[in-house]
mmCIF file with all atom_site columns, C-alpha atoms in Angstrom:
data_model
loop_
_atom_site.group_PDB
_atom_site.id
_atom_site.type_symbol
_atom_site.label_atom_id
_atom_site.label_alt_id
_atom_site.label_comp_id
_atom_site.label_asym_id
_atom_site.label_entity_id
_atom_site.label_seq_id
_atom_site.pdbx_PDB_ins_code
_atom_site.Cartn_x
_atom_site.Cartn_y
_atom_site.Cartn_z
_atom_site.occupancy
_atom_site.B_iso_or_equiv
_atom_site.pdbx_formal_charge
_atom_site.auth_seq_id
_atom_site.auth_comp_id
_atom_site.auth_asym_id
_atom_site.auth_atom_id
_atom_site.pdbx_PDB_model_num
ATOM 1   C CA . UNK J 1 1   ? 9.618   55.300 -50.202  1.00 68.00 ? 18  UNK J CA 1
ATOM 2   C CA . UNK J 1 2   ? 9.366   52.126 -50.567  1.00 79.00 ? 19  UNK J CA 1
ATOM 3   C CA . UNK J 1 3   ? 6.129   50.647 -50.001  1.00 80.00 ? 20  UNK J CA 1
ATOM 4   C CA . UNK J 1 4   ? 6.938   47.860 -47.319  1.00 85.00 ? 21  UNK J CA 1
ATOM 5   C CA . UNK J 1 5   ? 8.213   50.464 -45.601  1.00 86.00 ? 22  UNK J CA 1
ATOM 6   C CA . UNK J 1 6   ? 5.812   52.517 -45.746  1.00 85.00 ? 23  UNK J CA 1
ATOM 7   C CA . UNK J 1 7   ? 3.193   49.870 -44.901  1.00 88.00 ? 24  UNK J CA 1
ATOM 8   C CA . UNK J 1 8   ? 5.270   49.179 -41.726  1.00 92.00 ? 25  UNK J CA 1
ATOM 9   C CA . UNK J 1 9   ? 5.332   52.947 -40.300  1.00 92.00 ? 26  UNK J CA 1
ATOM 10  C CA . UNK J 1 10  ? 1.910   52.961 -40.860  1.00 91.00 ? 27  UNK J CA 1
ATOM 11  C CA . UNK J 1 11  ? 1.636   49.859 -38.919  1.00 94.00 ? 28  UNK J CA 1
ATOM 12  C CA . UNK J 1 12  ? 3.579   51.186 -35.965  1.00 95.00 ? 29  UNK J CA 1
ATOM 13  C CA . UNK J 1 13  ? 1.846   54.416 -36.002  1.00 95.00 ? 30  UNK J CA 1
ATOM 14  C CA . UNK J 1 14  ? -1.508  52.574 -35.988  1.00 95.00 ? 31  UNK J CA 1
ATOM 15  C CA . UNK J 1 15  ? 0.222   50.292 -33.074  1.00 97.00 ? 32  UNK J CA 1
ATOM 16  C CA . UNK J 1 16  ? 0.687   53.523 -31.134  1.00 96.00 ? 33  UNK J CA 1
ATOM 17  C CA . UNK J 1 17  ? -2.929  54.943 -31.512  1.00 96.00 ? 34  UNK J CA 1
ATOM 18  C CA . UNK J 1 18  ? -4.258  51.574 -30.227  1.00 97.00 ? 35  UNK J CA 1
ATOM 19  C CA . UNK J 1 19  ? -1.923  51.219 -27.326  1.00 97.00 ? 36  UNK J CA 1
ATOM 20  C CA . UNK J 1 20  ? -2.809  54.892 -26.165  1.00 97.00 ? 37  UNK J CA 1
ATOM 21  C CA . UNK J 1 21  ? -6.580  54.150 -26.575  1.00 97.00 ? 38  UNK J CA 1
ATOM 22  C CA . UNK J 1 22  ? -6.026  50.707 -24.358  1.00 98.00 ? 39  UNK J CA 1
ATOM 23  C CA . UNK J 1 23  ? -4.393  52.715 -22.011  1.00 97.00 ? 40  UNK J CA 1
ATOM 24  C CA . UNK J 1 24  ? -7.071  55.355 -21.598  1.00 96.00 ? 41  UNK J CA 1
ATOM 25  C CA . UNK J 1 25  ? -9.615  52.551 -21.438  1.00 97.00 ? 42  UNK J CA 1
ATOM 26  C CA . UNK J 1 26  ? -7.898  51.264 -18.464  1.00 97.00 ? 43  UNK J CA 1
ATOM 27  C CA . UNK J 1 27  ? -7.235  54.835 -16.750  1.00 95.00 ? 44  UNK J CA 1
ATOM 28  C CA . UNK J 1 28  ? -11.544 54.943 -17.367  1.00 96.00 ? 45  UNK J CA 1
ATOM 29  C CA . UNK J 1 29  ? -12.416 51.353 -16.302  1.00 97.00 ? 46  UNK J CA 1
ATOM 30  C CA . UNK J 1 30  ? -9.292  51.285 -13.315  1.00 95.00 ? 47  UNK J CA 1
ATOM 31  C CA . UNK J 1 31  ? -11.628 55.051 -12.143  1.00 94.00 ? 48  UNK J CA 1
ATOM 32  C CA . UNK J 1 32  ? -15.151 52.743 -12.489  1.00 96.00 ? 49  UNK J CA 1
ATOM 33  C CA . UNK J 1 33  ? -13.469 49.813 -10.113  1.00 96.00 ? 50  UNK J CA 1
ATOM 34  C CA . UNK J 1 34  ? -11.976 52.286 -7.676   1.00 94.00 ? 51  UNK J CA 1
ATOM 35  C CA . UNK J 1 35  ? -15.840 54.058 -7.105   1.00 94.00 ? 52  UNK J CA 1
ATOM 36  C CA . UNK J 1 36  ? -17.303 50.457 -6.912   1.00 95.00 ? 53  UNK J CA 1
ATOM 37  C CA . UNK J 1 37  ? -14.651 49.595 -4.102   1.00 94.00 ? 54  UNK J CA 1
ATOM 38  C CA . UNK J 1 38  ? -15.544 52.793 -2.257   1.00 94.00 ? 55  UNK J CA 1
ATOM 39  C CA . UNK J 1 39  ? -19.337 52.659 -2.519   1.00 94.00 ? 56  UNK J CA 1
ATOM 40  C CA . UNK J 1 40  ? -19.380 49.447 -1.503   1.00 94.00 ? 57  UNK J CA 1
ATOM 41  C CA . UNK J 1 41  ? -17.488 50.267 2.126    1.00 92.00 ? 58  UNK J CA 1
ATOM 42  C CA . UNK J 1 42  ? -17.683 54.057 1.916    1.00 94.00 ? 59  UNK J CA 1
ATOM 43  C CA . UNK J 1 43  ? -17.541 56.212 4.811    1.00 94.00 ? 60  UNK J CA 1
ATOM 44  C CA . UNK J 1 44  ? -16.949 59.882 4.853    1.00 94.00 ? 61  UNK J CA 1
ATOM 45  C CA . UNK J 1 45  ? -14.466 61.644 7.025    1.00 95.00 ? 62  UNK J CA 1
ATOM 46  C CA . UNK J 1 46  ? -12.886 65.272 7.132    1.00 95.00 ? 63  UNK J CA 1
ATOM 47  C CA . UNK J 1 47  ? -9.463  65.607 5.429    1.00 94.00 ? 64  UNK J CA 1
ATOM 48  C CA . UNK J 1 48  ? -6.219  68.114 5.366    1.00 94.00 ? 65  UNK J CA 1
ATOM 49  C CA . UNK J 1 49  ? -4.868  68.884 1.545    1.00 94.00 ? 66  UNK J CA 1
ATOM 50  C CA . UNK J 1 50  ? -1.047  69.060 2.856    1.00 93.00 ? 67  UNK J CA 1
ATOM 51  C CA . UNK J 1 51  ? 0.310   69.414 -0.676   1.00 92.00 ? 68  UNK J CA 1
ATOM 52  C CA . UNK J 1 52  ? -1.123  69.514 -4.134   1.00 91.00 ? 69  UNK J CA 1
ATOM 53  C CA . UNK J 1 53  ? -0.061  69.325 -7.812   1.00 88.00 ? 70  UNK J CA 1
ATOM 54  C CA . UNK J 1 54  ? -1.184  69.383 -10.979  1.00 81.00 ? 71  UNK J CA 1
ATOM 55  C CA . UNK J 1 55  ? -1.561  65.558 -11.186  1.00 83.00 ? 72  UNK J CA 1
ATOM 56  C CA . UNK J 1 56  ? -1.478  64.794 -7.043   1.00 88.00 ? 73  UNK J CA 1
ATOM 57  C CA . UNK J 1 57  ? -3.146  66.092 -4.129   1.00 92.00 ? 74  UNK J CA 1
ATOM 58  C CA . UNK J 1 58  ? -1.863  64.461 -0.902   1.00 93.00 ? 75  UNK J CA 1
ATOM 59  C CA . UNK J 1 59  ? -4.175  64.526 2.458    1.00 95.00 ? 76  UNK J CA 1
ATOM 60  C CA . UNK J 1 60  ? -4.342  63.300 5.851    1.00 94.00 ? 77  UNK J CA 1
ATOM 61  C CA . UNK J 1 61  ? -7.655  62.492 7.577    1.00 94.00 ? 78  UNK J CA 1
ATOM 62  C CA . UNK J 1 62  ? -8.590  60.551 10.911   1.00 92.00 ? 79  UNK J CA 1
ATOM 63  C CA . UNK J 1 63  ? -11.238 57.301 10.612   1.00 90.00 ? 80  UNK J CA 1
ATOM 64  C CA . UNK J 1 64  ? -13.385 57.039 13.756   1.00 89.00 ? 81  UNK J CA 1
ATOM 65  C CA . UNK J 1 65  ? -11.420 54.407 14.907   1.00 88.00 ? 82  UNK J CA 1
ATOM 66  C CA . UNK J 1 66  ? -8.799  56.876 15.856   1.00 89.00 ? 83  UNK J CA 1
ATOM 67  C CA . UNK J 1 67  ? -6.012  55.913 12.845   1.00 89.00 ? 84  UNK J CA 1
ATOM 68  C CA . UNK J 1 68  ? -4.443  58.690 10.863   1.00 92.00 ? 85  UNK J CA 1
ATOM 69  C CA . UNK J 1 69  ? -4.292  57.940 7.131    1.00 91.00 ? 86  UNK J CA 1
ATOM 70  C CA . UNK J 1 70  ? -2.570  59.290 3.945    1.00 92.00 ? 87  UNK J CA 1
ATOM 71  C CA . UNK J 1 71  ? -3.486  57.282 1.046    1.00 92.00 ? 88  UNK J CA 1
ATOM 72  C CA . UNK J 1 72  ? -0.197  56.201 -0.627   1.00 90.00 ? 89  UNK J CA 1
ATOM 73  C CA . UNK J 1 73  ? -0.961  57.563 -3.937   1.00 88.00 ? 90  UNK J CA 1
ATOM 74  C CA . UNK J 1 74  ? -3.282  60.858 -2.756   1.00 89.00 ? 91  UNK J CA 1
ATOM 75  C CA . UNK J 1 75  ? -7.134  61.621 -3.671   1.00 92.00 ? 92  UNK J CA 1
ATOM 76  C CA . UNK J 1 76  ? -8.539  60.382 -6.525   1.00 91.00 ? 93  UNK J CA 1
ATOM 77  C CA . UNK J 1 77  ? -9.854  63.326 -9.043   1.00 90.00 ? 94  UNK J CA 1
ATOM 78  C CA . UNK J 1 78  ? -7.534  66.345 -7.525   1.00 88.00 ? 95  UNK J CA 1
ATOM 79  C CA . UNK J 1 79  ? -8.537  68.624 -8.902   1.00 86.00 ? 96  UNK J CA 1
ATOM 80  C CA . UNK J 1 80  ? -8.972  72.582 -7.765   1.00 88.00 ? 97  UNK J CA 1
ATOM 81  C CA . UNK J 1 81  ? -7.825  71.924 -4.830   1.00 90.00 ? 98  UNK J CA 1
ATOM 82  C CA . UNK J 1 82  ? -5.293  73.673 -2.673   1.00 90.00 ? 99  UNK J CA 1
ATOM 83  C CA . UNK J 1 83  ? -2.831  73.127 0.566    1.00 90.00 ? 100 UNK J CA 1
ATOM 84  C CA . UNK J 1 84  ? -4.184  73.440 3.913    1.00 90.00 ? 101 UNK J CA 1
ATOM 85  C CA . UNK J 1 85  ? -7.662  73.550 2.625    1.00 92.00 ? 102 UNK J CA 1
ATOM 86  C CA . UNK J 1 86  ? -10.360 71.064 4.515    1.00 95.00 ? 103 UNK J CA 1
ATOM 87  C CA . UNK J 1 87  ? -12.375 68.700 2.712    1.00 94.00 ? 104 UNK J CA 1
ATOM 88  C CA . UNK J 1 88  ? -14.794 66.095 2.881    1.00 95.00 ? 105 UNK J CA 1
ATOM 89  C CA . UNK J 1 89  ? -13.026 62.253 1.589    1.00 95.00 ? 106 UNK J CA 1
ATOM 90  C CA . UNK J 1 90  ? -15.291 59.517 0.945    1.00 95.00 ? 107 UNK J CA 1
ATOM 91  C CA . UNK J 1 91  ? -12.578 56.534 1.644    1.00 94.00 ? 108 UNK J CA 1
ATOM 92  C CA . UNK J 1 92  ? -13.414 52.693 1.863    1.00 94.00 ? 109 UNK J CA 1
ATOM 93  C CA . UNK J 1 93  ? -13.152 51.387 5.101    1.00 93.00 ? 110 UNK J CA 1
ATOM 94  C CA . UNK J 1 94  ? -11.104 48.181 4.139    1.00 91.00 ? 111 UNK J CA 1
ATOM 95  C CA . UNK J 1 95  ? -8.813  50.088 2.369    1.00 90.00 ? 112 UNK J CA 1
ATOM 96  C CA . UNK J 1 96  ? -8.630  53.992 3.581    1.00 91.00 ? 113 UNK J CA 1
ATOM 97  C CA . UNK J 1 97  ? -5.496  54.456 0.478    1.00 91.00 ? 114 UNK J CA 1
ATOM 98  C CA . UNK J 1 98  ? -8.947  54.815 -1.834   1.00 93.00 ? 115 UNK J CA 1
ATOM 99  C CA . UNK J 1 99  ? -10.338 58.313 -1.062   1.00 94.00 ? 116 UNK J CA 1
ATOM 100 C CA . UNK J 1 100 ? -11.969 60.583 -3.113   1.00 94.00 ? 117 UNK J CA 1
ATOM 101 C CA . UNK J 1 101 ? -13.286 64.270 -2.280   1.00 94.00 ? 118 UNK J CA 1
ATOM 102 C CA . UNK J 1 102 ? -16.862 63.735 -1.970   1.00 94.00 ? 119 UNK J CA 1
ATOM 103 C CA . UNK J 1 103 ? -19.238 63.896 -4.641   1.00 92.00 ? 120 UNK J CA 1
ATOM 104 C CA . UNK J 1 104 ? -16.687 63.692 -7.220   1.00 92.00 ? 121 UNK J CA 1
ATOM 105 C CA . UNK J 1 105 ? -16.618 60.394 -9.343   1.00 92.00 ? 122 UNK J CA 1
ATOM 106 C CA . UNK J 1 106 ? -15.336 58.140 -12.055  1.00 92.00 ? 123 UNK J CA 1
ATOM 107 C CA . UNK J 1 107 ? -17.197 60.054 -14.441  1.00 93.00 ? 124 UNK J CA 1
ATOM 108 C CA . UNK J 1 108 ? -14.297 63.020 -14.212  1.00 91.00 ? 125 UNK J CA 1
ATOM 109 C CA . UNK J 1 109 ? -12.305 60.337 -15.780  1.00 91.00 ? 126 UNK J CA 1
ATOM 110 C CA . UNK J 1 110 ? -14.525 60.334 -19.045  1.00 94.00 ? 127 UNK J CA 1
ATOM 111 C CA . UNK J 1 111 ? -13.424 63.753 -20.303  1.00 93.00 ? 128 UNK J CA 1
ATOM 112 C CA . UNK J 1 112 ? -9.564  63.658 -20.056  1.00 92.00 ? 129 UNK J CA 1
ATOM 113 C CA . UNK J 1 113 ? -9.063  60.109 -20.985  1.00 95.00 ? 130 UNK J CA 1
ATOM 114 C CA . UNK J 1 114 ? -11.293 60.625 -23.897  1.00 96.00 ? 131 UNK J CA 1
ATOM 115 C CA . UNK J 1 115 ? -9.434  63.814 -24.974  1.00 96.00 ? 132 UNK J CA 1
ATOM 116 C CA . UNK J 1 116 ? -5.775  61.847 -24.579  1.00 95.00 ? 133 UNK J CA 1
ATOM 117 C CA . UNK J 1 117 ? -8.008  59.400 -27.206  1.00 96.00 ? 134 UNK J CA 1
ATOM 118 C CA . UNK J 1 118 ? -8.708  61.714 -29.745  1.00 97.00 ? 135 UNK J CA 1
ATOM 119 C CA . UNK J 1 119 ? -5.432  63.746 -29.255  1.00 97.00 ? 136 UNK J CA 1
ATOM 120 C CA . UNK J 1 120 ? -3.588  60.434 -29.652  1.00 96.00 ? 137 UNK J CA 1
ATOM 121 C CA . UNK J 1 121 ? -5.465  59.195 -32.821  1.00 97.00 ? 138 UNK J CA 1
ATOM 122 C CA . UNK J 1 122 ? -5.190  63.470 -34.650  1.00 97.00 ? 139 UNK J CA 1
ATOM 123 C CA . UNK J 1 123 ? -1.265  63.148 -33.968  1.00 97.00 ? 140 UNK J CA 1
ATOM 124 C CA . UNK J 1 124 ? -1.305  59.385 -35.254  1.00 96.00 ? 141 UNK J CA 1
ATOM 125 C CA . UNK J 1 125 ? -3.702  60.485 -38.427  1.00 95.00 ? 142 UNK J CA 1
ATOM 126 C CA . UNK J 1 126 ? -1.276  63.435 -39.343  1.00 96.00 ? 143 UNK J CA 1
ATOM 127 C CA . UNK J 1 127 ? 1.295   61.171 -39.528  1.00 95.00 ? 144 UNK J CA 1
ATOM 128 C CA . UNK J 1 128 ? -0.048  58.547 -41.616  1.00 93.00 ? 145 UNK J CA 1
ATOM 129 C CA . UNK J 1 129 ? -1.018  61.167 -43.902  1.00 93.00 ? 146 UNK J CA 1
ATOM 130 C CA . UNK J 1 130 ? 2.560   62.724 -44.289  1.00 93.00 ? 147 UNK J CA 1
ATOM 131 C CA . UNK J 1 131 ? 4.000   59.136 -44.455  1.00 92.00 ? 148 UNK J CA 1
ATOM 132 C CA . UNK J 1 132 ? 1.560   58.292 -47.344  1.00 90.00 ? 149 UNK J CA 1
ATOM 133 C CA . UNK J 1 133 ? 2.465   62.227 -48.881  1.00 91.00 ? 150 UNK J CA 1
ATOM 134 C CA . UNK J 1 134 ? 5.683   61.472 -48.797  1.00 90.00 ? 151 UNK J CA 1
ATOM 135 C CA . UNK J 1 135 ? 6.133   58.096 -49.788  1.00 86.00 ? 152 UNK J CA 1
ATOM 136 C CA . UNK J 1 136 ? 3.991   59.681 -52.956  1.00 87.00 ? 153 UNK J CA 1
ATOM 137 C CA . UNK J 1 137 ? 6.341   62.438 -53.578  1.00 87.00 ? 154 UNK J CA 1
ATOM 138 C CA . UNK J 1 138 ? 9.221   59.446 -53.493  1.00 83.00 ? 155 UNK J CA 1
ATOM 139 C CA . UNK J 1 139 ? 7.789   57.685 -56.170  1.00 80.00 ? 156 UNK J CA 1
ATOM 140 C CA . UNK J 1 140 ? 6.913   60.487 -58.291  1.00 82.00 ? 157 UNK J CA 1
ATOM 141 C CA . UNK J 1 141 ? 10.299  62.157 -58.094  1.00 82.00 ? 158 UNK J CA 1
ATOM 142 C CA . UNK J 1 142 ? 11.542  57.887 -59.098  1.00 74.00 ? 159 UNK J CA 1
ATOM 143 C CA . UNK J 1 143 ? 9.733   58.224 -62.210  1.00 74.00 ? 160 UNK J CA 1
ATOM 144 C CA . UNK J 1 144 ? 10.576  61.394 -63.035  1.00 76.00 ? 161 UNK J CA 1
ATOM 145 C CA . UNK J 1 145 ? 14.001  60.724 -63.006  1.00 67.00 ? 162 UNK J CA 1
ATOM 146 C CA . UNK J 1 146 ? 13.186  56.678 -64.802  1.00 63.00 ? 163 UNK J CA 1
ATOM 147 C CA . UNK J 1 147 ? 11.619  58.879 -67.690  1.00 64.00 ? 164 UNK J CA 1
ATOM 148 C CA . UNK J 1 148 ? 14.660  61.470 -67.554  1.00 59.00 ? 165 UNK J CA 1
ATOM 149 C CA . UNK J 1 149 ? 16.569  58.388 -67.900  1.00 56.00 ? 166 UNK J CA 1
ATOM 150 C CA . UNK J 1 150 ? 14.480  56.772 -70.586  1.00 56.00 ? 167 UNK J CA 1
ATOM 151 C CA . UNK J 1 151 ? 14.587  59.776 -72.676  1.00 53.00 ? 168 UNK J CA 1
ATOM 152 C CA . UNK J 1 152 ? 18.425  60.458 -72.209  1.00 55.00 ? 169 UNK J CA 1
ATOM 153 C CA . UNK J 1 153 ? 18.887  56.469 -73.403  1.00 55.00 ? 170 UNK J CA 1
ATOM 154 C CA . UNK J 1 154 ? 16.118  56.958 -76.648  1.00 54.00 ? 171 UNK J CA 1
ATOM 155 C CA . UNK J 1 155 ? 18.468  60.519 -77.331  1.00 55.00 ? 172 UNK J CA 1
ATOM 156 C CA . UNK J 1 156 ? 21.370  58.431 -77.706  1.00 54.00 ? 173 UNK J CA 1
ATOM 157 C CA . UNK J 1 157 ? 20.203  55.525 -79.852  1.00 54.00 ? 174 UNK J CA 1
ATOM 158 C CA . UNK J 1 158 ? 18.121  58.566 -82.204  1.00 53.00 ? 175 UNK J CA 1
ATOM 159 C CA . UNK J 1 159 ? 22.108  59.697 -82.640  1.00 53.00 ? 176 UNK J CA 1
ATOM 160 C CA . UNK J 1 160 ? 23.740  56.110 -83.006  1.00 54.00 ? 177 UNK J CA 1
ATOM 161 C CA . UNK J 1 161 ? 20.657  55.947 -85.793  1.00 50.00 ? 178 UNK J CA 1
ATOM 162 C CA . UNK J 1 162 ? 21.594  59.584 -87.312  1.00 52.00 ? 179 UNK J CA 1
ATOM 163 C CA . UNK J 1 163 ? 25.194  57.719 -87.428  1.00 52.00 ? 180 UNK J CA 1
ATOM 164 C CA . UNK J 1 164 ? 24.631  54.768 -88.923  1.00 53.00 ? 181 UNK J CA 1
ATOM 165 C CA . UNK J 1 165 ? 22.385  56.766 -91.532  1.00 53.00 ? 182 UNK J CA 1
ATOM 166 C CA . UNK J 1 166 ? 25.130  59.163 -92.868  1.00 53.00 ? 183 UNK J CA 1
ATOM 167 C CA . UNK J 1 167 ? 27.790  56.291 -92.517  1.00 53.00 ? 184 UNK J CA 1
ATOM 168 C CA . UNK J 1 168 ? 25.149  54.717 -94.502  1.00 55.00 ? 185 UNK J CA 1
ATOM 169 C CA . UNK J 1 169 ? 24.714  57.361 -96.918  1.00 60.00 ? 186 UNK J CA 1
ATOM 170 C CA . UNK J 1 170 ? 28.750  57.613 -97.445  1.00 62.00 ? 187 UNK J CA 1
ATOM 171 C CA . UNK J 1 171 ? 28.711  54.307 -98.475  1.00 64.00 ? 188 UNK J CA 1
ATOM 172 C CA . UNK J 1 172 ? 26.089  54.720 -100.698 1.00 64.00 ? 189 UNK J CA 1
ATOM 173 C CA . UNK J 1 173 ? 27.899  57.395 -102.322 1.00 64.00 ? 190 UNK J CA 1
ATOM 174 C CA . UNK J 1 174 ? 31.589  55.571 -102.074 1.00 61.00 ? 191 UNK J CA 1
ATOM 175 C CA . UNK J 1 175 ? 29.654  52.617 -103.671 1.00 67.00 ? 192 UNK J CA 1
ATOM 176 C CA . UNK J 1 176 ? 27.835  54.800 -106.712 1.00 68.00 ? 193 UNK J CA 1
ATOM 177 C CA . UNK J 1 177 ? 31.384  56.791 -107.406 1.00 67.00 ? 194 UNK J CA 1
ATOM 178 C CA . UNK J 1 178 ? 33.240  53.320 -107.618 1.00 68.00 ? 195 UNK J CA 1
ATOM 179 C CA . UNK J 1 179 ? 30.093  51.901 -109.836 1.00 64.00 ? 196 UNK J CA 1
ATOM 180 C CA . UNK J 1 180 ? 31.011  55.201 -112.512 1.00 63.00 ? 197 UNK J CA 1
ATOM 181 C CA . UNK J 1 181 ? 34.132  54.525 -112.512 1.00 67.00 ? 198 UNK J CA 1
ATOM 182 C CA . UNK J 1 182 ? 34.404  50.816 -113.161 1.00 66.00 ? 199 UNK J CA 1
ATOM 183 C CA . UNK J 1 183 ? 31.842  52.145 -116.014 1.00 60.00 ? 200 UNK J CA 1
ATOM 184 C CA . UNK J 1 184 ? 34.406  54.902 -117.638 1.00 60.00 ? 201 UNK J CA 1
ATOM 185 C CA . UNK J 1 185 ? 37.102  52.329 -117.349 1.00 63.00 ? 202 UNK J CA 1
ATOM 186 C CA . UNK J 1 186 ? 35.263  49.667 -119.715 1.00 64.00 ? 203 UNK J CA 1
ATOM 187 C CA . UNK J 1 187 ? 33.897  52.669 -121.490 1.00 60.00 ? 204 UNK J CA 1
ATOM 188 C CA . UNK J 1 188 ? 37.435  53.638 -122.476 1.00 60.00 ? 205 UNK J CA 1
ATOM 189 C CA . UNK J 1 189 ? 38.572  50.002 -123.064 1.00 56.00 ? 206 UNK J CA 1
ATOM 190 C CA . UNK J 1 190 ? 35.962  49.408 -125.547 1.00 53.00 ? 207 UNK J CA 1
ATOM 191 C CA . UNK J 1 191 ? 36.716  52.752 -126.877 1.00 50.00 ? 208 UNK J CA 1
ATOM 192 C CA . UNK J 1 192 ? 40.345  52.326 -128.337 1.00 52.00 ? 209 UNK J CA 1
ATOM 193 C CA . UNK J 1 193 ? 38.703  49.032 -130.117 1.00 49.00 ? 210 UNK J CA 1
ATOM 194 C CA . UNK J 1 194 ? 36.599  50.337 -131.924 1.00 47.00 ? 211 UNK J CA 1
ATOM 195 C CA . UNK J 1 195 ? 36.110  51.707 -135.607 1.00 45.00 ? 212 UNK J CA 1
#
């Protein structure tokens, strides 16, 4: 893999562990404001759980002066609760939509955004370390085949050499065979000459 690219996965994935931490600092500090806004105008009523979820618990409850509320987006910290049951809400009076079940605070917040954290930045770690694997696995298997290459390219110049040396040697030999026989020929010219 090319390492540019690599560099920019690792980028995004790093982009992707910081934007889930963010967001679970948010969900923790968004918990902390939403206990500062009750304590500072709480007051504590009876409720009515008239539907629950995993993530949402909806309830109705009456202030003392005589309103029915439902907070818009249900009881903050729902947890193991179920319908019909009857529960004590700590709301703020200037705004009854934030309402809690009493004694619970922002500090249930701590445990799940925290988990979502490290679960997040595992996932994202994993992933950097397969990109990185990989990307080394790339390159080796590139110079692998660059040295397959290399040796294929050296294998055919050893053989253009092997060539050249027995067209080499032929001359050699075509040269030394026409050298005798020049030699014979003035041997036998000086032959019929002489005494």
């Amino acid at each position: 893999m090319n390492p540019v690219i690599q560099r920019r996965v690792q980028l995004g994935l790093l982009v992707v562990g910081v934007t889930i931490t963010f967001m679970a600092l948010t969900l923790i500090a968004g918990c902390f404001k939403n206990d500062s806004t009750i304590e500072a105008s709480k007051a504590t009523v009876m409720a009515e759980v008239v539907s629950v979820d995993s993530l949402h618990a909806a309830v109705n409850f009456q202030t003392p002066d005589g309103s029915f509320h439902s907070p818009r987006f249900g009881l903050l910290y729902p947890t193991e609760l179920s319908e019909g049951q009857r529960i004590s809400v700590d709301y703020a009076v200037y705004n009854p939509d934030l309402a809690r079940p009493t004694g619970r605070t922002a500090v249930l917040s701590i445990i799940p955004a925290l988990s979502v954290m490290v679960g997040a930045w595992l996932v994202v770690g994993l992933l950097m370390v397969a990109v990185a694997e990989f990307s080394r696995r790339w390159a080796r298997r590139d110079d692998s085949g660059a040295t397959t290459d290399d040796a294929t390219t050296d294998d055919e110049g050893s053989d253009d050499a092997t060539t050249d040396d027995e067209g080499g040697d032929e001359r050699d030999t075509a040269e030394r065979d026409t050298a005798g026989r020049d030699a014979a020929e003035r041997d036998e010219t000086v032959s019929p000459g002489s005494p």
